[in-house]
C-alpha positions as a LaTeX table, in Angstrom:
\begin{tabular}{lrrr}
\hline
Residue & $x$ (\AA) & $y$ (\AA) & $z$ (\AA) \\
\hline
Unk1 & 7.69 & $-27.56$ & $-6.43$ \\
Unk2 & 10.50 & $-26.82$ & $-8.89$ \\
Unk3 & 10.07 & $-27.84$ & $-12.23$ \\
Unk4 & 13.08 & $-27.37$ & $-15.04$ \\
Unk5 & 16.41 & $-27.31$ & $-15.93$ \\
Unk6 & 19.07 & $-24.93$ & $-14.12$ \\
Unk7 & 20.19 & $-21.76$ & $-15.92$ \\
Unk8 & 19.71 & $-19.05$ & $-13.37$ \\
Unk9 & 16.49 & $-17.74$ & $-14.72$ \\
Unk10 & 13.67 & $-18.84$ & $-12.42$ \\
Unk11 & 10.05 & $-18.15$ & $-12.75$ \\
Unk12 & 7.52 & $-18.05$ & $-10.60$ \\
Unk13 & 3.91 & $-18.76$ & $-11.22$ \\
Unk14 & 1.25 & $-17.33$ & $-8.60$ \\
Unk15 & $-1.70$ & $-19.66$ & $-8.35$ \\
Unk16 & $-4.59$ & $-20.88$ & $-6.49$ \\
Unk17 & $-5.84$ & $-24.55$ & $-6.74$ \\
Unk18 & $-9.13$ & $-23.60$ & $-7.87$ \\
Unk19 & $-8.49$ & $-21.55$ & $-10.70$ \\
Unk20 & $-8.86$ & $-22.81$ & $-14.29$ \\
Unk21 & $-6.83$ & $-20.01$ & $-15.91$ \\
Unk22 & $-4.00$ & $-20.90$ & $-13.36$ \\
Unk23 & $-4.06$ & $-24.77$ & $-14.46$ \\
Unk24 & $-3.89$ & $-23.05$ & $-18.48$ \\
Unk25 & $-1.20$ & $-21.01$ & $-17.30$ \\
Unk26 & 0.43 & $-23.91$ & $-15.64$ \\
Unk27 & $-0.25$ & $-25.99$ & $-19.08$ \\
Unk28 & 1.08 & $-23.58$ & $-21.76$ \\
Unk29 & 4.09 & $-22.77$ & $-19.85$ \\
Unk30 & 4.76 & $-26.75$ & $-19.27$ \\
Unk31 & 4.48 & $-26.95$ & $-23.13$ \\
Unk32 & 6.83 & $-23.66$ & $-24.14$ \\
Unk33 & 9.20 & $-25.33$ & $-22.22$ \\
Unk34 & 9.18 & $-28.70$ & $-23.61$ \\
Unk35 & 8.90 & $-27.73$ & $-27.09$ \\
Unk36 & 10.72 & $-29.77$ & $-29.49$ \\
Unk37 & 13.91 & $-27.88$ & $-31.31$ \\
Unk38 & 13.87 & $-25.20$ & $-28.52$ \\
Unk39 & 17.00 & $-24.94$ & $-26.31$ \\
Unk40 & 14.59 & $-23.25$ & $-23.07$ \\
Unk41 & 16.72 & $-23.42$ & $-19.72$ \\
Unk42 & 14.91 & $-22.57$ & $-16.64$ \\
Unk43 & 13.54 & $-23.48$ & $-13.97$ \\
Unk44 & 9.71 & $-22.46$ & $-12.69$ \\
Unk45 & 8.17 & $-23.04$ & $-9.05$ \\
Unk46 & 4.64 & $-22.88$ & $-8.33$ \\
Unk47 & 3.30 & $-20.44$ & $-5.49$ \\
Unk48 & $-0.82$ & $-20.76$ & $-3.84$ \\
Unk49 & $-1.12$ & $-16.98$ & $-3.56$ \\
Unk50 & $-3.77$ & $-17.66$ & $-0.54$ \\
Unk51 & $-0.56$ & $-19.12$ & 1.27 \\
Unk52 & 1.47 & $-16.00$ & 1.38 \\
Unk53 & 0.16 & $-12.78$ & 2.57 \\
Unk54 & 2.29 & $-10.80$ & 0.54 \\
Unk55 & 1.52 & $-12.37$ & $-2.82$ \\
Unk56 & $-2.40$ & $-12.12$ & $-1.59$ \\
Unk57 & $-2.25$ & $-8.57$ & $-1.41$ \\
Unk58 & $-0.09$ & $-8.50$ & $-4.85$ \\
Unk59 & $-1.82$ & $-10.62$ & $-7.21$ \\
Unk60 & $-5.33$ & $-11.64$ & $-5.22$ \\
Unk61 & $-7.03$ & $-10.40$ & $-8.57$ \\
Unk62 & $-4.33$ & $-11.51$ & $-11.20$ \\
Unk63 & $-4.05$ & $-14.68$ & $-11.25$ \\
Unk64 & $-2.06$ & $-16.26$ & $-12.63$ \\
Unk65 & 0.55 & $-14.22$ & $-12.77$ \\
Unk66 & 4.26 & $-15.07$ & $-14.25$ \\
Unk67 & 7.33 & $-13.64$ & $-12.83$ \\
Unk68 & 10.96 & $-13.73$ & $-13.14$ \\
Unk69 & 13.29 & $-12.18$ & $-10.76$ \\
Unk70 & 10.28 & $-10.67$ & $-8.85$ \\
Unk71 & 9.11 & $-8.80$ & $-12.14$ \\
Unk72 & 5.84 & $-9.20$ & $-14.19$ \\
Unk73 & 5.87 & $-11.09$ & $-17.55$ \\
Unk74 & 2.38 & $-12.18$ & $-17.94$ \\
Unk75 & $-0.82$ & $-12.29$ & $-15.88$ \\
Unk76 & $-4.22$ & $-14.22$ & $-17.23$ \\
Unk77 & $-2.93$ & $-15.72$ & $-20.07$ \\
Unk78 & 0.56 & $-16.96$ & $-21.20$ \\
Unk79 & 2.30 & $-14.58$ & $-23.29$ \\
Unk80 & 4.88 & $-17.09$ & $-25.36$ \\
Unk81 & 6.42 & $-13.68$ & $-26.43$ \\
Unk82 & 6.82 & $-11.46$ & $-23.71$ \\
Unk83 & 8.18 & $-14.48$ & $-22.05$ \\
Unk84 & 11.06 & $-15.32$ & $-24.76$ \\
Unk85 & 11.93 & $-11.59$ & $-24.36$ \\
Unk86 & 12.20 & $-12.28$ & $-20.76$ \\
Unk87 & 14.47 & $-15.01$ & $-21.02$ \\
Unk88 & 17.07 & $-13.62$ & $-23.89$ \\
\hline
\end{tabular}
């Protein structure tokens, strides 16, 4: 599932269904995105890391994790910050 508007940054945020600090993850970064007088254009996907072997032996521990271009911007908790960084 893609969620966002095209810019040519994507993210991608590791999950698993039953993790609570995945659905925060999934929350906060919902909510940086949408938030009102911010121009924020990208797009994010979300990925079950116990539905890709690779990511399971990347992240099994760190969820959630949030990536762009394959590169670490947050794990655990959202980091508004790090991610605006990111993104400039």
């Amino acid at each position: 599932m893609s969620v966002g508007v095209a810019s040519g940054k994507h993210l991608v945020l590791v999950t698993r269904s039953w993790c609570h600090l995945c659905d925060d993850m999934h929350a906060a970064l919902e909510a940086f995105r949408r938030e009102p007088g911010k121009e924020r254009s990208f797009t994010y996907e979300l990925q079950d890391v116990d539905a890709d072997e690779k990511l399971l032996a990347l992240y099994d521990e760190d969820v959630p994790a949030l990536l762009l271009q394959g590169q670490l911007i947050c794990k655990w908790h959202f980091d508004p910050l790090a991610l605006e960084r990111a993104l400039a």
